[in-house]
Amino acid sequence: MLEALIWIIRRDLTIAMRRRADIFTTLIFFVIVVSLFPLGIGPELDTLRLIAPGVVWVGALLASMLALEQIFSADHRDGTLEQMLLTPQPVSLLVVGKVLAHWLVTGLPLVVMAPLLGLQYDLSWPGLQALVLSLLLGTPALSLIGAIGAALTLGLRSGGVLLALLVLPLYIPVLIFGAGAVEATVSGLGGQSHLAMLAAILVGSLVLAPVATAAALRVAED
Amino acid sequence: MTEQPALEVDKLCCVRGDRELFRDLSFGVDRGEVLHLKGHNGSGKTTLLRALAGLLLPEDGAIRWRGESIRSLREDYARHLLYLGHLNAIKGDLSAVENLRISAILDGFEITEDRAWSILGEIGLSGHEDLPTKHLSQGQKRRVALARLLANQATVWILDEPFTALDVAAVQMLQDVIQRHVAGGGIAIITTHQEVAMLGDQTRTVVLGRHHA
Amino acid sequence: MSPRSVHWFKFSSPSTFYPVAGKISTVSAVIAVVLIAVGLYMSFFVAPTDYKQGEGYRIIFVHVPASWMSMFIYVVMAGWAAIGLVFNTRLSAMMAQALAPTGAMFAFLSLWTGSFWGKPMWGTWWVWDARITAELILLFLYLGYMALRSSIDDPRRGDRASAILLLVGVVNIPIIYYSVQWWNTLHQGATIKMGEQSSMDETMLITMLVMTFAFWAYAIAVTMARVRTVILERERTTTWVRELAMGER
């Protein structure tokens, strides 16, 4: 059973490596969105330092949401998704594999890139650490929760926009604790409790979201 | 042995959107038999096949495998099943060998790389095993998908228009494969526009949508 | 099977429920009109002026029941969704579908009245108070449900997909609410205490309850009327709907 999980991750990673351009679009989107804010608000470092956690987090959230649409759509189009539903493997396990591969390709680069963007906003060293840590805990949760929305909107006309409408409200707790962790660290309060909440959300969504996603995929292939 | 057939369809009713495709459809298929589904376009052949595979929830009625509903069996039924739909379910960025090995793993068994190469040779893809499948022709892609039939150990084969895009030689080979499978106690449920008299005398026929024609 | 469950399943069929829904709708509509009249009279003329907030506080008689209803209806929808997924009954999905616009309307009403209340009390139309923010997110959840529902053409897929969404939403609501509360206390934002005055007058409480029951009756009346049209639309190809249409002609 675990073999199937490993193979599905390997398969998706192999495919992603063979079309590398897709990885960079998400990352570039993230960089552009975050760079837009100083242009809209003004270059005063005091203001920027204040909004840095929120801006970087919202940017990461939007980027990971945009990438979500692709998580099942290719498999849906070429028929591999219906085959996945017909294997003796538990579908939720295969979903975990797909989400994990998707996160490694689209989420992890965001985490790696975030400190550079934080520097643009003159974030302090502890703040940068908290930013990376919070994104490391938060973005997988975003991918897991978002996968439900991606499965529900699979093959629908207004897929992308609808996906945003369904998923963004569910992202709010992750955003609050994620940006909150950075902010609390910067202001010297310590972000541990925020990070603990993020970890709890990650565990909770790891348990529940794949089940809901599997159910949604069955409905979508009906 | 009871008289109950291995795969049994009981008063099945399927609905697509607003349209009722069929109602009170009952039949059975036993090991060593081919079931040939006939019907005009839109009569619900694909829908019935998807319901038999467990992909689609019927509006009413039951499908039973060895006397138990496939909805309660789920993964236990999937173990005995191989479904090949209109879509080839192969990844264009992966080679034929990779595609075959991954689908085998997902089906619950492992095949070595050598075995994959020999199966693909058998199905007539020698020299193309290592290419990304997006560079293959339609017929060759179909062959990659059909290679699963040779690798798999499933009892029930559900094949939706398996002969499309295949050349004469490939059609002949596929018929042989199906015949061998059925002779060995397997079940094959297929839809096709081609004549399949040559599938043998163990062929049952179910015609859908007769009253509309 | 016990006779009770037979009875229950009989009413779960849309054709039997259709006339029942009509009767419930009419009765509830009458109750709603009476209660709203009584409730409004009490809120404007019977309930005493609040010593701290003056006359403006009277909007809570609409605001608080509307907030309650918006949350309650979402939970009821999720309940119907669960029943529909487990028992595969068509009517439960139709009920959830019929409830959604009313729930969204109450969420909107709650925000609207909250904003009206905020202007004289705080001097701004919008305050990022924890409860108001949570209500806003709830409105988003309603809108998401309705958008998903209407973008799926196949009714069966629509039923099941939106049921999954409702269940995901109902699991998330407590987490969202808690996180918003956390966020609010951390930022020391404004906290509006509505209906939590130091001395909640007895007549105020009764008025609030009357208005709550009035909203209940209204929600039932509107939902039942709406579920009837949903039933007719979804079952238009069946013989009983055709016969009904012939009879009314």
XYZ file of C-alpha atoms in Angstrom:
684
model
C 0.000 0.000 0.000
C 2.788 2.397 0.901
C 4.447 1.300 -2.307
C 1.555 2.779 -4.273
C 1.929 6.022 -2.312
C 5.635 6.228 -3.108
C 5.067 5.396 -6.762
C 2.401 8.003 -7.219
C 4.670 10.650 -5.690
C 7.512 9.491 -7.920
C 5.280 9.543 -10.957
C 4.039 13.084 -10.350
C 7.510 14.343 -9.552
C 8.910 12.757 -12.719
C 6.211 14.411 -14.801
C 6.791 17.743 -13.079
C 10.529 17.503 -13.711
C 9.870 16.868 -17.388
C 7.867 20.073 -17.653
C 9.830 22.348 -15.352
C 8.331 25.580 -16.675
C 5.114 24.951 -14.735
C 6.950 25.053 -11.422
C 8.326 28.487 -12.095
C 5.022 30.109 -13.036
C 3.698 29.683 -9.490
C 6.911 30.959 -8.004
C 7.079 33.982 -10.299
C 3.471 34.805 -9.516
C 4.328 34.775 -5.819
C 7.290 37.121 -6.329
C 5.293 39.524 -8.479
C 2.319 39.742 -6.121
C 4.521 40.419 -3.119
C 6.516 43.013 -5.070
C 3.347 44.859 -6.042
C 2.536 45.989 -2.517
C 5.425 48.451 -2.039
C 4.432 49.968 -5.392
C 0.872 50.393 -4.212
C 1.634 51.541 -0.690
C 4.911 53.397 -0.918
C 8.497 52.520 -0.067
C 8.586 53.606 3.601
C 10.364 50.759 5.360
C 8.470 51.307 8.590
C 5.155 50.635 6.901
C 6.550 47.761 4.885
C 8.002 46.077 7.947
C 4.583 46.305 9.537
C 2.696 44.671 6.657
C 5.419 42.189 5.656
C 4.013 39.090 7.396
C 0.525 39.602 6.015
C 1.661 40.446 2.510
C 4.046 37.524 2.145
C 1.470 35.159 3.588
C -1.356 36.385 1.378
C 0.984 36.113 -1.620
C 1.885 32.531 -0.734
C -1.774 31.713 -0.173
C -2.847 33.071 -3.560
C 0.046 31.399 -5.356
C -0.678 28.012 -3.845
C -4.363 28.429 -4.634
C -3.671 29.218 -8.280
C -1.499 26.134 -8.595
C -4.258 23.956 -7.154
C -6.304 23.850 -10.303
C -3.708 21.634 -11.951
C -3.544 19.083 -9.184
C -6.163 16.728 -10.636
C -7.071 18.273 -13.985
C -4.420 16.511 -16.091
C -5.291 13.151 -14.538
C -8.962 13.873 -15.138
C -8.374 14.678 -18.792
C -6.252 11.656 -19.686
C -8.286 9.134 -17.702
C -5.674 8.206 -15.093
C -7.911 9.627 -12.378
C -10.717 7.167 -13.061
C -8.150 4.388 -13.004
C -6.974 5.606 -9.605
C -10.526 5.287 -8.316
C -10.646 1.702 -9.576
C -7.501 0.398 -7.935
C -7.560 -1.750 -4.817
C -5.665 1.059 -3.062
C -7.580 3.386 -0.721
C -8.291 6.506 -2.759
C -7.530 8.848 0.141
C -4.005 7.425 0.308
C -3.454 8.165 -3.371
C -4.808 11.658 -2.727
C -2.202 12.152 0.005
C 0.466 11.107 -2.480
C -0.767 13.482 -5.135
C -1.069 16.396 -2.718
C 2.386 15.745 -1.304
C 3.933 15.670 -4.781
C 2.026 18.810 -5.682
C 3.261 20.563 -2.555
C 6.874 19.551 -3.200
C 6.608 21.089 -6.656
C 4.582 24.231 -5.944
C 4.591 24.795 -2.166
C 8.174 24.109 -1.178
C 9.640 26.612 -3.692
C 7.451 29.291 -2.060
C 8.895 28.450 1.342
C 12.420 28.652 -0.043
C 11.770 31.939 -1.812
C 9.974 33.628 1.092
C 13.065 34.797 3.058
C 14.309 36.702 0.017
C 10.986 38.509 -0.210
C 11.094 39.086 3.526
C 14.421 40.852 3.066
C 12.794 43.204 0.570
C 10.510 44.183 3.410
C 13.396 44.538 5.872
C 12.121 41.739 8.078
C 14.386 40.953 11.042
C 16.304 37.671 11.303
C 13.934 36.057 13.864
C 11.043 37.255 11.714
C 12.499 35.514 8.664
C 12.936 32.317 10.631
C 9.349 32.433 11.817
C 8.207 33.162 8.253
C 9.926 30.075 6.860
C 8.739 27.881 9.695
C 5.147 29.084 9.488
C 5.075 28.603 5.700
C 6.609 25.160 6.096
C 3.740 24.167 8.379
C 1.047 26.197 6.654
C 1.470 25.617 2.919
C 1.003 21.811 3.106
C -2.235 22.452 5.006
C -3.275 24.877 2.252
C -2.600 22.210 -0.378
C -4.550 19.583 1.553
C -7.574 21.822 2.146
C -7.418 23.219 -1.361
C -7.402 19.741 -2.881
C -10.999 19.351 -1.683
C -11.994 22.431 -3.654
C -9.995 21.296 -6.672
C -11.787 17.940 -6.635
C -15.204 19.557 -6.227
C -14.699 21.933 -9.161
C -13.039 19.372 -11.436
C -14.142 19.807 -15.022
C -16.572 22.641 -14.314
C -16.891 25.627 -16.620
C -15.953 28.327 -14.140
C -13.421 26.080 -12.390
C -10.702 28.544 -11.434
C -12.778 31.382 -10.043
C -15.177 29.007 -8.351
C -12.273 27.198 -6.737
C -11.097 30.491 -5.249
C -14.555 31.226 -3.912
C -14.807 27.828 -2.228
C -11.309 27.577 -0.878
C -10.346 31.080 0.277
C -12.763 31.211 3.248
C -11.383 27.867 4.408
C -7.843 29.267 4.223
C -8.530 32.009 6.752
C -7.411 30.145 9.903
C -4.108 29.193 8.253
C -3.568 32.798 7.215
C -4.346 34.127 10.687
C -2.003 31.778 12.503
C 0.676 31.933 9.815
C 0.937 35.689 9.544
C 0.305 35.925 13.283
C 3.337 33.739 14.041
C 5.643 36.075 12.132
C 4.112 39.158 13.644
C 4.262 37.835 17.181
C 7.920 36.897 16.690
C 8.819 40.305 15.296
C 7.074 42.115 18.124
C 8.898 39.948 20.649
C 5.876 38.053 21.948
C 7.087 34.733 20.567
C 5.259 32.830 17.871
C 5.314 29.365 19.434
C 1.613 29.170 20.190
C 0.758 30.267 16.643
C 3.062 27.645 15.215
C 1.523 25.033 17.475
C -1.922 25.954 16.120
C -0.605 25.711 12.565
C 0.796 22.269 13.311
C -2.559 21.232 14.732
C -4.335 22.449 11.600
C -1.826 20.560 9.453
C -2.420 17.318 11.332
C -6.175 17.794 11.279
C -6.272 18.472 7.561
C -3.929 15.552 6.882
C -6.455 13.265 8.553
C -9.717 14.724 7.252
C -9.064 16.490 3.947
C -7.966 13.417 1.915
C -11.186 11.626 2.858
C -13.306 14.544 1.682
C -11.168 14.896 -1.447
C -11.564 11.211 -2.282
C -15.331 11.494 -1.893
C -15.363 14.597 -4.105
C -13.291 12.833 -6.761
C -15.743 9.945 -6.853
C -18.549 12.431 -7.382
C -16.605 14.236 -10.093
C -15.978 11.017 -12.030
C -19.564 9.807 -11.649
C -21.922 -24.122 -6.769
C -25.026 -22.007 -6.813
C -26.765 -20.929 -9.963
C -26.023 -17.334 -9.215
C -23.809 -15.802 -11.922
C -20.456 -14.307 -10.934
C -21.448 -10.797 -11.945
C -25.110 -10.020 -11.631
C -27.065 -6.935 -12.627
C -30.391 -6.619 -10.885
C -33.115 -4.193 -11.985
C -30.593 -1.492 -12.769
C -31.725 2.013 -13.599
C -29.343 4.747 -14.716
C -30.054 8.427 -15.255
C -27.935 10.988 -17.042
C -28.976 14.540 -16.309
C -32.707 14.497 -16.964
C -32.762 11.442 -19.161
C -33.449 7.932 -17.971
C -31.173 5.692 -20.039
C -32.538 2.327 -18.995
C -34.711 0.872 -16.277
C -35.176 -2.612 -14.821
C -32.150 -3.927 -16.632
C -31.210 -7.390 -15.383
C -28.649 -9.881 -16.643
C -25.763 -11.992 -15.436
C -22.333 -12.935 -16.711
C -20.376 -15.973 -15.660
C -16.748 -16.909 -15.777
C -15.719 -18.007 -19.239
C -18.188 -15.705 -20.968
C -18.024 -12.639 -23.136
C -20.762 -10.072 -22.771
C -21.259 -7.971 -25.832
C -23.189 -4.761 -25.195
C -24.990 -3.363 -28.179
C -27.014 -0.238 -28.716
C -27.115 2.921 -30.762
C -25.213 6.048 -29.771
C -26.573 7.503 -26.562
C -28.303 4.328 -25.471
C -26.196 4.194 -22.319
C -23.503 1.630 -23.134
C -20.699 3.658 -21.607
C -22.870 4.571 -18.636
C -23.622 0.900 -18.007
C -19.940 -0.006 -18.258
C -19.017 2.744 -15.809
C -21.714 1.548 -13.439
C -20.394 -2.024 -13.742
C -16.912 -0.751 -12.941
C -18.263 1.030 -9.868
C -17.418 4.511 -11.114
C -21.008 5.585 -11.419
C -23.726 5.405 -8.822
C -26.877 3.909 -10.367
C -30.185 5.599 -9.653
C -31.747 2.315 -8.637
C -31.023 -1.401 -8.580
C -27.912 -3.349 -7.670
C -24.781 -4.831 -9.187
C -23.474 -7.867 -7.377
C -20.126 -9.620 -7.573
C -20.376 -13.183 -6.243
C -23.606 -12.243 -4.516
C -22.371 -9.097 -2.780
C -23.060 -5.539 -3.835
C -20.028 -3.932 -5.460
C -20.690 -0.762 -3.478
C -20.014 -2.548 -0.216
C -17.085 -4.496 -1.666
C -15.408 -1.421 -3.183
C -11.658 -2.158 -3.097
C -12.207 -5.914 -2.896
C -14.119 -5.743 -6.151
C -11.552 -3.419 -7.727
C -8.950 -6.135 -7.196
C -10.799 -8.362 -9.679
C -11.488 -5.623 -12.166
C -9.788 -4.064 -15.128
C -11.586 -1.166 -16.774
C -10.464 0.431 -19.987
C -12.538 3.427 -21.022
C -12.476 5.808 -23.952
C -9.478 7.498 -22.388
C -6.212 5.636 -22.531
C -5.173 6.611 -19.006
C -1.560 6.976 -20.019
C 0.710 9.898 -19.229
C 2.158 11.624 -22.265
C 5.280 12.661 -20.397
C 6.109 9.139 -19.336
C 7.412 6.313 -21.499
C 5.388 3.216 -22.271
C 7.429 1.178 -19.795
C 6.899 3.708 -17.006
C 3.192 3.920 -17.749
C 2.774 0.178 -17.655
C 4.740 -0.302 -14.455
C 2.880 2.435 -12.598
C -0.539 1.175 -13.592
C 0.514 -2.285 -12.406
C 1.611 -0.923 -9.027
C -1.683 0.893 -8.637
C -3.507 -2.310 -9.559
C -1.744 -3.940 -6.660
C 1.133 -5.924 -8.157
C 4.624 -5.169 -9.325
C 6.177 -6.035 -12.679
C 9.866 -5.850 -13.388
C 11.265 -3.604 -16.050
C 12.196 -6.665 -18.161
C 8.640 -7.973 -17.964
C 7.290 -4.594 -19.043
C 9.632 -4.554 -22.041
C 8.597 -8.056 -23.104
C 4.866 -7.251 -22.782
C 5.264 -4.130 -24.880
C 7.181 -6.132 -27.470
C 4.405 -8.680 -27.521
C 1.794 -6.005 -28.184
C 3.822 -4.650 -31.084
C 5.536 -1.620 -29.642
C 9.135 -2.787 -30.087
C 11.429 0.181 -30.482
C 8.962 2.607 -28.871
C 9.113 1.377 -25.284
C 11.342 4.191 -24.096
C 9.789 7.186 -25.837
C 7.477 9.617 -24.051
C 4.074 8.363 -25.148
C 2.990 11.798 -26.344
C 5.156 11.182 -29.419
C 3.270 7.997 -30.343
C 0.390 7.689 -32.783
C -3.231 7.173 -31.666
C -3.073 3.462 -32.395
C 0.220 3.089 -30.571
C -1.141 4.921 -27.536
C -4.101 2.565 -27.533
C -1.677 -0.347 -27.598
C 0.131 1.024 -24.550
C -3.210 1.139 -22.754
C -4.072 -2.378 -23.932
C -0.730 -3.680 -22.673
C -2.356 -3.636 -19.246
C -4.488 -6.566 -20.348
C -1.381 -8.692 -20.737
C 0.138 -7.631 -17.451
C -2.974 -7.782 -15.291
C -4.391 -10.744 -13.421
C -7.920 -9.377 -13.041
C -10.928 -11.610 -13.707
C -13.390 -9.071 -15.033
C -12.368 -7.023 -18.021
C -14.590 -4.096 -18.893
C -13.557 -2.688 -22.242
C -15.233 0.320 -23.799
C -14.666 0.282 -27.572
C -11.297 -1.445 -27.294
C -10.898 -1.838 -31.059
C -10.982 1.827 -32.006
C -7.836 3.269 -33.585
C -6.320 -0.194 -33.993
C -5.091 -1.641 -37.302
C -6.152 -5.054 -38.606
C -3.245 -6.889 -37.045
C -3.847 -5.297 -33.664
C -7.574 -6.086 -33.806
C -6.733 -9.719 -34.484
C -4.236 -9.794 -31.625
C -6.677 -8.188 -29.197
C -9.330 -10.749 -30.115
C -6.861 -13.513 -29.379
C -6.012 -11.950 -26.040
C -9.678 -11.682 -25.090
C -10.346 -15.242 -26.208
C -7.453 -16.566 -24.151
C -8.639 -14.608 -21.113
C -12.155 -15.979 -21.395
C -10.964 -19.518 -22.064
C -8.974 -19.270 -18.844
C -12.112 -18.527 -16.836
C -12.166 -14.778 -17.186
C -15.053 -12.451 -17.954
C -14.972 -9.848 -20.693
C -17.617 -7.162 -21.044
C -17.153 -5.115 -24.184
C -18.838 -2.607 -26.405
C -17.796 -2.375 -30.019
C -19.155 -1.364 -33.374
C -17.121 -4.082 -35.038
C -18.465 -7.568 -35.596
C -17.277 -9.840 -32.874
C -18.655 -13.174 -34.000
C -15.107 -14.399 -33.839
C -15.047 -13.863 -30.092
C -16.403 -17.362 -29.737
C -19.643 -19.082 -28.953
C -19.517 -18.143 -25.275
C -20.778 -14.667 -26.191
C -23.885 -13.215 -24.629
C -25.462 -10.101 -26.046
C -27.367 -7.370 -24.244
C -29.017 -4.728 -26.379
C -29.725 -1.346 -24.863
C -32.291 1.221 -25.953
C -34.184 -1.175 -28.208
C -37.503 0.565 -27.677
C -36.138 3.900 -28.873
C -34.781 2.631 -32.187
C -38.680 -2.445 9.216
C -40.755 -0.716 11.866
C -43.936 1.106 10.848
C -42.312 4.316 11.992
C -39.504 4.114 9.475
C -41.961 3.280 6.687
C -43.798 6.438 7.581
C -40.606 8.432 7.524
C -39.487 7.172 4.145
C -42.916 7.861 2.721
C -42.444 11.561 3.350
C -38.920 11.492 1.985
C -40.331 11.035 -1.497
C -40.698 14.372 -3.300
C -44.163 13.579 -4.655
C -45.630 12.988 -1.175
C -43.742 15.853 0.352
C -44.875 18.372 -2.262
C -48.436 18.910 -0.911
C -47.229 18.649 2.719
C -44.673 21.396 2.068
C -47.432 23.570 0.669
C -49.496 23.298 3.860
C -46.498 23.874 6.143
C -45.557 26.905 4.079
C -48.985 28.531 4.361
C -49.291 27.935 8.104
C -45.753 29.211 8.772
C -46.336 32.280 6.636
C -49.351 33.245 8.754
C -47.402 32.661 11.981
C -44.476 34.678 10.615
C -46.634 37.685 9.741
C -48.285 37.705 13.172
C -45.032 37.272 15.083
C -43.163 39.886 13.064
C -45.968 42.372 13.673
C -45.943 41.650 17.401
C -42.140 41.577 17.547
C -41.687 44.868 15.714
C -44.317 46.563 17.870
C -42.565 45.340 20.983
C -39.118 46.366 19.740
C -40.215 49.886 18.916
C -42.790 50.695 21.577
C -42.659 48.238 24.471
C -38.965 47.635 25.056
C -37.475 50.435 27.184
C -34.782 52.798 25.967
C -31.322 51.558 26.841
C -29.671 53.841 29.365
C -26.256 53.546 27.738
C -26.995 53.239 24.033
C -30.215 55.183 23.653
C -32.701 54.302 20.903
C -30.169 52.990 18.387
C -29.785 49.756 20.277
C -33.234 48.632 19.067
C -31.647 47.275 15.901
C -30.349 44.326 17.900
C -33.875 42.879 17.831
C -33.265 42.213 14.160
C -29.498 41.833 14.255
C -29.114 39.148 16.898
C -31.898 36.808 15.700
C -30.635 37.193 12.128
C -27.123 36.173 13.212
C -28.494 33.189 15.096
C -30.570 32.087 12.139
C -27.694 32.422 9.677
C -25.543 30.082 11.760
C -28.348 27.701 12.583
C -29.469 27.347 8.958
C -25.955 26.434 7.847
C -25.860 23.625 10.400
C -29.310 22.417 9.304
C -28.133 22.406 5.681
C -25.111 20.346 6.648
C -27.439 17.957 8.460
C -29.563 17.519 5.340
C -26.387 17.073 3.306
C -25.215 14.273 5.592
C -28.577 12.521 5.386
C -28.546 12.858 1.614
C -25.064 11.376 1.291
C -25.748 8.467 3.619
C -29.249 7.465 2.522
C -29.079 8.760 -1.046
C -32.425 10.523 -0.670
C -33.174 13.164 -3.256
C -35.334 15.299 -1.010
C -32.587 16.090 1.511
C -30.396 17.708 -1.136
C -33.394 19.704 -2.311
C -33.985 20.905 1.247
C -30.389 22.071 1.559
C -30.690 23.825 -1.774
C -33.913 25.540 -0.705
C -32.459 26.693 2.611
C -29.321 28.303 1.219
C -30.719 31.623 -0.077
C -32.557 32.206 3.212
C -29.415 31.503 5.208
C -27.388 33.831 3.019
C -30.086 36.486 3.367
C -29.933 36.285 7.169
C -26.141 36.487 7.114
C -26.384 39.573 4.940
C -29.105 41.055 7.144
C -26.932 40.494 10.170
C -24.009 42.312 8.541
C -26.199 45.112 7.301
C -27.862 45.765 10.638
C -24.495 45.398 12.352
C -23.115 48.107 10.150
C -26.154 50.336 10.812
C -25.631 49.804 14.492
C -21.923 50.574 14.235
C -22.384 53.985 12.663
C -24.087 55.729 15.626
C -22.226 53.683 18.262
C -18.682 53.709 16.878
C -18.791 56.278 14.124
C -17.825 53.879 11.336
C -19.867 51.677 9.037
C -17.568 48.725 9.442
C -15.715 47.470 12.483
C -13.382 44.469 12.251
C -14.994 42.903 15.253
C -14.532 39.155 15.677
C -18.199 38.299 15.425
C -18.877 40.508 12.429
C -15.821 39.140 10.644
C -16.931 35.585 11.330
C -20.386 36.458 10.009
C -18.788 37.820 6.844
C -16.898 34.569 6.348
C -20.133 32.667 6.894
C -21.714 34.728 4.117
C -18.772 33.727 1.882
C -19.433 30.077 2.706
C -23.080 30.465 1.701
C -22.115 32.179 -1.538
C -19.570 29.456 -2.288
C -22.193 26.776 -1.769
C -24.687 28.497 -4.051
C -22.037 29.155 -6.702
C -20.932 25.512 -6.745
C -24.530 24.337 -6.784
C -25.448 26.466 -9.765
C -22.354 25.702 -11.825
C -22.948 21.958 -11.894
C -25.468 21.002 -14.559
C -26.049 17.398 -13.590
C -28.391 17.558 -10.583
C -27.069 14.375 -8.989
C -23.463 15.508 -9.129
C -24.584 18.915 -7.879
C -26.338 17.345 -4.900
C -23.415 15.240 -3.827
C -20.662 17.767 -4.520
C -22.410 20.544 -2.639
C -23.196 18.156 0.218
C -19.479 17.440 0.610
C -18.785 21.165 0.574
C -21.363 21.749 3.305
C -19.840 19.087 5.528
C -16.349 20.486 4.999
C -17.724 23.926 5.825
C -19.454 22.834 9.003
C -16.256 21.194 10.280
C -14.380 24.394 9.515
C -16.773 26.910 11.038
C -15.643 26.373 14.656
C -11.996 26.582 13.581
C -12.643 29.752 11.610
C -14.588 31.266 14.472
C -11.878 30.413 16.984
C -9.083 31.742 14.782
C -10.919 34.994 14.147
C -11.469 35.397 17.884
C -7.764 34.805 18.480
C -6.829 37.295 15.765
C -9.158 39.872 17.239
C -7.908 39.677 20.809
C -4.298 39.775 19.614
C -4.845 42.968 17.680
C -6.960 44.539 20.412
C -9.547 45.488 17.864
C -12.942 46.821 18.676
C -15.208 44.452 20.495
C -18.867 45.093 20.080
C -21.003 43.753 22.831
C -24.435 43.473 21.393
C -27.270 42.170 23.462
C -24.886 41.743 26.364
C -25.750 44.903 28.221
C -25.108 44.903 31.929
C -28.820 44.753 32.618
C -30.691 42.846 29.964
C -34.242 43.925 30.589
C -36.849 41.172 30.691
C -39.002 42.774 28.019
C -35.918 43.096 25.814
C -35.286 39.372 26.158
C -38.910 38.506 25.359
C -38.884 40.805 22.355
C -35.731 39.168 21.095
C -37.309 35.731 21.499
C -40.470 36.797 19.665
C -38.368 38.093 16.797
C -36.364 34.873 16.767
C -39.502 32.761 16.486
C -40.808 35.111 13.803
C -37.624 34.573 11.777
C -37.960 30.842 12.293
C -41.476 30.858 10.921
C -40.381 33.057 8.033
C -37.458 30.759 7.218
C -39.715 27.702 7.240
C -42.385 29.371 5.100
C -39.923 30.587 2.474
C -37.944 27.352 2.422
C -41.016 25.211 1.977
C -42.268 27.412 -0.843
C -38.840 27.250 -2.452
C -38.489 23.500 -2.052
C -41.786 23.118 -3.899
C -40.409 24.895 -6.937
C -37.180 22.911 -6.679
C -39.202 19.682 -6.611
C -41.250 20.711 -9.633
C -38.177 21.694 -11.577
C -36.212 18.569 -10.761
C -39.103 16.147 -11.198
C -40.575 17.767 -14.298
C -40.167 14.617 -16.368
C -42.058 12.396 -13.939
C -45.680 11.444 -14.427
C -46.925 12.909 -11.145
C -45.680 16.383 -12.022
C -47.213 16.103 -15.487
C -50.528 15.059 -13.988
C -50.329 17.926 -11.519
C -49.689 20.396 -14.315
C -52.600 18.977 -16.338
C -54.902 19.223 -13.331
C -54.040 22.843 -12.662
C -54.543 23.859 -16.246
